[in-house]
Amino acid sequence: MTISQPSAPPRLTRADGSPLRILVVDDEASLTDLLSMALRYEGWDVRSANGGQDALTKAREFHPDAMVLDVMMPDLDGLQVLSRLRQNNDDTPVLFLTAKDSVEDRVTGLTAGGDDYVTKPFSLEEVVARLRGLIRRSQISVSEAGDSRIVVGDLVLDEESYEVTRAGRSIELTATEFELLRFLMRNPRRVLSKAQILDRVWSYDFGGKSSVVEIYISYLRKKIDVGEQPMIHTVRGVGYVIKPTA
């Protein structure tokens, strides 16, 4: 009898086939070494930084495709590092690492512009899986062959090029905003609850805390509906729905 082994997940690379660039930031050298080893096993080009200031310097030099960022560091903490990156229009997907595990801390990290959150202690498998998820949602990922466009009214989202337009106007989105919009557009005219959105876009439950969804919906509205008839609607007590304008 032949026993089939589970196939390994496909390697993720840049669009040109070169290795993805990952920056790991933590003030514990033993942890950065361990994470770097696990990520290099994925075939990725990995650099490390031992603090917030070092992270900003490495980010400017290395131009990472994704970042694993510790929250608690002695010089600049992870939230400060992320704030400075976003102020410079740097939309690099960020996976936070932290010993804090309260719902409020998770929401704080994500509303600051982070894309996902893993609490210590964690498994290397979880970090790799969540990082792969961020990379797939980011602008460097490529969808499978086929029609890559999703169209709702005059709003067009291209899953292959990660371009979004409305009435021909180009719209720039972060990786998380893009994934949220994609989920809405894949379900036009269907009301999606906050719990469904949390599960699909962030992949875990906030224990009923849904403020992060409200904040990211407001971000999308400012970019999608500005100067246009609204497409994203709130159904009070239920959730959100996207539909073409009349």
Tab-separated table of C-alpha atoms in Angstrom:
chain	number	residue	atom	x	y	z
A	1	MET	CA	0.000	0.000	0.000
A	2	THR	CA	1.333	3.420	-0.931
A	3	ILE	CA	0.947	6.174	1.611
A	4	SER	CA	0.911	9.636	0.101
A	5	GLN	CA	2.694	12.350	2.003
A	6	PRO	CA	1.067	15.775	2.355
A	7	SER	CA	2.482	18.123	-0.227
A	8	ALA	CA	4.456	21.120	0.954
A	9	PRO	CA	2.908	24.530	0.318
A	10	PRO	CA	4.216	26.171	-2.853
A	11	ARG	CA	7.166	28.475	-2.396
A	12	LEU	CA	6.306	32.141	-2.529
A	13	THR	CA	8.636	34.380	-4.494
A	14	ARG	CA	8.674	37.883	-5.874
A	15	ALA	CA	7.011	38.428	-9.242
A	16	ASP	CA	10.422	38.202	-10.946
A	17	GLY	CA	11.140	34.849	-9.269
A	18	SER	CA	13.673	36.230	-6.788
A	19	PRO	CA	13.391	35.375	-3.061
A	20	LEU	CA	11.025	37.387	-0.904
A	21	ARG	CA	12.737	39.792	1.474
A	22	ILE	CA	11.734	39.518	5.136
A	23	LEU	CA	12.939	41.755	7.965
A	24	VAL	CA	12.763	40.261	11.484
A	25	VAL	CA	12.889	42.775	14.336
A	26	ASP	CA	13.315	41.789	17.994
A	27	ASP	CA	15.710	42.804	20.748
A	28	GLU	CA	16.212	39.144	21.723
A	29	ALA	CA	18.988	37.790	19.504
A	30	SER	CA	18.081	34.161	20.190
A	31	LEU	CA	14.534	34.796	18.939
A	32	THR	CA	15.590	36.611	15.776
A	33	ASP	CA	18.048	33.793	15.009
A	34	LEU	CA	15.321	31.175	15.438
A	35	LEU	CA	12.795	33.057	13.320
A	36	SER	CA	15.363	33.842	10.646
A	37	MET	CA	16.286	30.183	10.366
A	38	ALA	CA	12.637	29.153	9.967
A	39	LEU	CA	11.976	31.823	7.327
A	40	ARG	CA	15.122	31.006	5.367
A	41	TYR	CA	13.822	27.446	5.194
A	42	GLU	CA	10.959	28.924	3.137
A	43	GLY	CA	13.566	30.072	0.628
A	44	TRP	CA	13.299	33.725	1.634
A	45	ASP	CA	16.029	36.352	1.964
A	46	VAL	CA	15.970	37.260	5.661
A	47	ARG	CA	17.649	40.110	7.528
A	48	SER	CA	17.334	40.935	11.222
A	49	ALA	CA	17.339	44.075	13.354
A	50	ASN	CA	17.848	44.248	17.116
A	51	GLY	CA	15.792	47.343	17.917
A	52	GLY	CA	13.499	50.039	16.588
A	53	GLN	CA	16.137	52.416	15.247
A	54	ASP	CA	18.006	49.521	13.652
A	55	ALA	CA	14.735	48.372	12.081
A	56	LEU	CA	14.133	51.739	10.421
A	57	THR	CA	17.687	51.765	9.051
A	58	LYS	CA	17.435	48.187	7.751
A	59	ALA	CA	14.011	48.879	6.212
A	60	ARG	CA	15.427	51.792	4.215
A	61	GLU	CA	18.400	49.735	3.029
A	62	PHE	CA	16.771	46.324	2.529
A	63	HIS	CA	13.289	47.288	1.214
A	64	PRO	CA	11.598	44.205	2.733
A	65	ASP	CA	8.455	42.666	1.269
A	66	ALA	CA	7.168	41.917	4.783
A	67	MET	CA	8.262	42.549	8.350
A	68	VAL	CA	8.032	40.588	11.605
A	69	LEU	CA	8.059	43.286	14.283
A	70	ASP	CA	8.259	42.947	18.063
A	71	VAL	CA	6.137	45.438	20.004
A	72	MET	CA	8.158	45.758	23.212
A	73	MET	CA	11.660	47.096	22.506
A	74	PRO	CA	13.887	49.392	24.589
A	75	ASP	CA	14.522	52.251	22.156
A	76	LEU	CA	11.557	52.600	19.791
A	77	ASP	CA	8.712	50.174	20.335
A	78	GLY	CA	7.035	48.377	17.447
A	79	LEU	CA	4.106	50.803	17.293
A	80	GLN	CA	6.480	53.757	16.974
A	81	VAL	CA	8.443	51.972	14.255
A	82	LEU	CA	5.258	51.229	12.345
A	83	SER	CA	4.017	54.797	12.730
A	84	ARG	CA	7.227	56.160	11.195
A	85	LEU	CA	7.039	53.662	8.329
A	86	ARG	CA	3.445	54.593	7.537
A	87	GLN	CA	4.249	58.316	7.736
A	88	ASN	CA	6.763	57.701	4.942
A	89	ASN	CA	4.069	55.963	2.843
A	90	ASP	CA	5.688	52.590	3.502
A	91	ASP	CA	2.898	49.970	3.257
A	92	THR	CA	5.099	46.945	3.987
A	93	PRO	CA	2.886	44.224	5.543
A	94	VAL	CA	3.697	43.914	9.252
A	95	LEU	CA	3.202	40.931	11.549
A	96	PHE	CA	3.422	42.003	15.202
A	97	LEU	CA	5.075	39.824	17.853
A	98	THR	CA	4.286	40.586	21.457
A	99	ALA	CA	3.936	39.106	24.912
A	100	LYS	CA	0.714	41.051	25.336
A	101	ASP	CA	-2.372	38.994	24.627
A	102	SER	CA	-5.361	41.144	25.563
A	103	VAL	CA	-7.995	42.013	22.998
A	104	GLU	CA	-7.283	45.724	23.476
A	105	ASP	CA	-3.589	45.255	22.672
A	106	ARG	CA	-4.438	43.332	19.504
A	107	VAL	CA	-6.825	46.052	18.363
A	108	THR	CA	-4.238	48.753	19.161
A	109	GLY	CA	-1.626	47.054	16.997
A	110	LEU	CA	-3.943	46.530	14.045
A	111	THR	CA	-5.544	49.962	14.117
A	112	ALA	CA	-2.038	51.463	14.170
A	113	GLY	CA	-1.561	49.976	10.705
A	114	GLY	CA	-0.308	46.479	11.445
A	115	ASP	CA	-1.666	43.595	9.399
A	116	ASP	CA	-1.637	40.683	11.846
A	117	TYR	CA	-0.670	39.768	15.392
A	118	VAL	CA	0.976	36.758	17.090
A	119	THR	CA	1.413	36.534	20.847
A	120	LYS	CA	4.377	35.020	22.663
A	121	PRO	CA	4.930	32.159	23.186
A	122	PHE	CA	4.158	31.091	19.638
A	123	SER	CA	4.986	28.247	17.313
A	124	LEU	CA	7.268	28.833	14.347
A	125	GLU	CA	4.638	27.167	12.171
A	126	GLU	CA	2.072	29.784	13.164
A	127	VAL	CA	4.423	32.669	12.394
A	128	VAL	CA	5.285	31.222	8.982
A	129	ALA	CA	1.620	30.545	8.173
A	130	ARG	CA	0.484	34.027	9.142
A	131	LEU	CA	3.383	35.619	7.273
A	132	ARG	CA	2.534	33.615	4.152
A	133	GLY	CA	-1.029	34.882	4.477
A	134	LEU	CA	0.149	38.494	4.641
A	135	ILE	CA	2.405	38.006	1.645
A	136	ARG	CA	-0.404	36.487	-0.409
A	137	ARG	CA	-2.570	39.505	0.382
A	138	SER	CA	0.185	41.998	-0.390
A	139	GLN	CA	0.961	43.590	-3.729
A	140	ILE	CA	3.785	41.131	-4.446
A	141	SER	CA	1.562	38.063	-4.555
A	142	VAL	CA	0.207	36.644	-7.801
A	143	SER	CA	-3.166	34.909	-8.152
A	144	GLU	CA	-3.773	31.725	-10.098
A	145	ALA	CA	-4.377	31.915	-13.819
A	146	GLY	CA	-7.823	32.934	-14.970
A	147	ASP	CA	-9.945	36.057	-14.859
A	148	SER	CA	-8.304	38.102	-12.131
A	149	ARG	CA	-10.812	40.960	-12.057
A	150	ILE	CA	-13.736	41.431	-9.690
A	151	VAL	CA	-16.228	44.049	-10.852
A	152	VAL	CA	-19.013	45.654	-8.833
A	153	GLY	CA	-20.594	48.567	-10.673
A	154	ASP	CA	-17.820	50.965	-11.652
A	155	LEU	CA	-15.455	49.511	-9.027
A	156	VAL	CA	-12.828	47.107	-10.378
A	157	LEU	CA	-10.357	45.052	-8.327
A	158	ASP	CA	-7.625	43.079	-10.087
A	159	GLU	CA	-6.405	40.174	-7.946
A	160	GLU	CA	-3.331	39.664	-10.120
A	161	SER	CA	-1.982	43.188	-10.421
A	162	TYR	CA	-3.477	44.368	-7.107
A	163	GLU	CA	-4.859	47.422	-8.851
A	164	VAL	CA	-8.155	48.977	-7.800
A	165	THR	CA	-10.047	51.585	-9.787
A	166	ARG	CA	-13.396	53.294	-9.514
A	167	ALA	CA	-14.781	55.012	-12.593
A	168	GLY	CA	-11.238	54.848	-13.987
A	169	ARG	CA	-9.726	56.526	-10.907
A	170	SER	CA	-6.811	54.600	-9.413
A	171	ILE	CA	-7.112	53.806	-5.689
A	172	GLU	CA	-4.118	52.934	-3.501
A	173	LEU	CA	-4.834	50.438	-0.700
A	174	THR	CA	-2.789	48.784	2.012
A	175	ALA	CA	-2.627	44.972	2.053
A	176	THR	CA	-5.330	44.711	4.730
A	177	GLU	CA	-7.588	47.256	3.037
A	178	PHE	CA	-7.228	45.322	-0.210
A	179	GLU	CA	-8.162	42.026	1.446
A	180	LEU	CA	-11.175	43.610	3.141
A	181	LEU	CA	-12.371	45.140	-0.123
A	182	ARG	CA	-11.818	41.853	-1.960
A	183	PHE	CA	-13.955	40.001	0.598
A	184	LEU	CA	-16.741	42.568	0.241
A	185	MET	CA	-16.574	42.508	-3.573
A	186	ARG	CA	-16.629	38.725	-3.721
A	187	ASN	CA	-19.950	38.945	-1.890
A	188	PRO	CA	-21.814	41.838	-3.576
A	189	ARG	CA	-25.247	42.698	-2.163
A	190	ARG	CA	-24.627	40.233	0.686
A	191	VAL	CA	-24.557	41.622	4.204
A	192	LEU	CA	-21.400	40.428	5.983
A	193	SER	CA	-21.251	40.456	9.763
A	194	LYS	CA	-18.306	41.874	11.665
A	195	ALA	CA	-17.545	38.366	12.920
A	196	GLN	CA	-17.403	37.038	9.349
A	197	ILE	CA	-15.084	39.867	8.326
A	198	LEU	CA	-12.796	39.342	11.319
A	199	ASP	CA	-12.575	35.630	10.588
A	200	ARG	CA	-11.874	36.096	6.871
A	201	VAL	CA	-9.580	39.126	6.875
A	202	TRP	CA	-7.762	38.764	10.203
A	203	SER	CA	-8.219	35.005	10.664
A	204	TYR	CA	-9.037	35.049	14.356
A	205	ASP	CA	-11.706	36.167	16.790
A	206	PHE	CA	-11.394	39.380	18.779
A	207	GLY	CA	-13.775	38.043	21.412
A	208	GLY	CA	-16.566	40.280	20.178
A	209	LYS	CA	-14.419	43.423	19.906
A	210	SER	CA	-15.211	44.727	16.430
A	211	SER	CA	-13.808	48.251	16.491
A	212	VAL	CA	-10.989	47.263	14.122
A	213	VAL	CA	-13.567	46.383	11.449
A	214	GLU	CA	-15.318	49.720	11.867
A	215	ILE	CA	-12.015	51.564	11.532
A	216	TYR	CA	-10.959	49.732	8.365
A	217	ILE	CA	-14.410	50.164	6.821
A	218	SER	CA	-14.016	53.909	7.422
A	219	TYR	CA	-10.587	53.791	5.733
A	220	LEU	CA	-12.124	52.101	2.683
A	221	ARG	CA	-15.007	54.555	2.498
A	222	LYS	CA	-12.606	57.491	2.433
A	223	LYS	CA	-10.799	55.926	-0.531
A	224	ILE	CA	-13.644	54.201	-2.407
A	225	ASP	CA	-16.633	56.479	-1.851
A	226	VAL	CA	-14.966	59.898	-1.688
A	227	GLY	CA	-16.628	62.216	-4.221
A	228	GLU	CA	-18.892	59.381	-5.417
A	229	GLN	CA	-22.221	57.842	-4.519
A	230	PRO	CA	-21.572	55.436	-1.616
A	231	MET	CA	-21.081	51.757	-2.415
A	232	ILE	CA	-20.223	50.521	1.077
A	233	HIS	CA	-23.253	50.522	3.359
A	234	THR	CA	-23.823	49.804	7.035
A	235	VAL	CA	-26.742	47.581	7.994
A	236	ARG	CA	-27.211	48.513	11.628
A	237	GLY	CA	-26.961	45.628	14.026
A	238	VAL	CA	-25.927	43.246	11.250
A	239	GLY	CA	-22.796	44.301	9.322
A	240	TYR	CA	-21.709	45.765	6.006
A	241	VAL	CA	-22.581	45.328	2.336
A	242	ILE	CA	-21.157	46.573	-0.937
A	243	LYS	CA	-23.405	47.123	-3.942
A	244	PRO	CA	-23.306	49.124	-7.171
A	245	THR	CA	-24.879	52.554	-7.201
A	246	ALA	CA	-28.192	53.022	-8.968
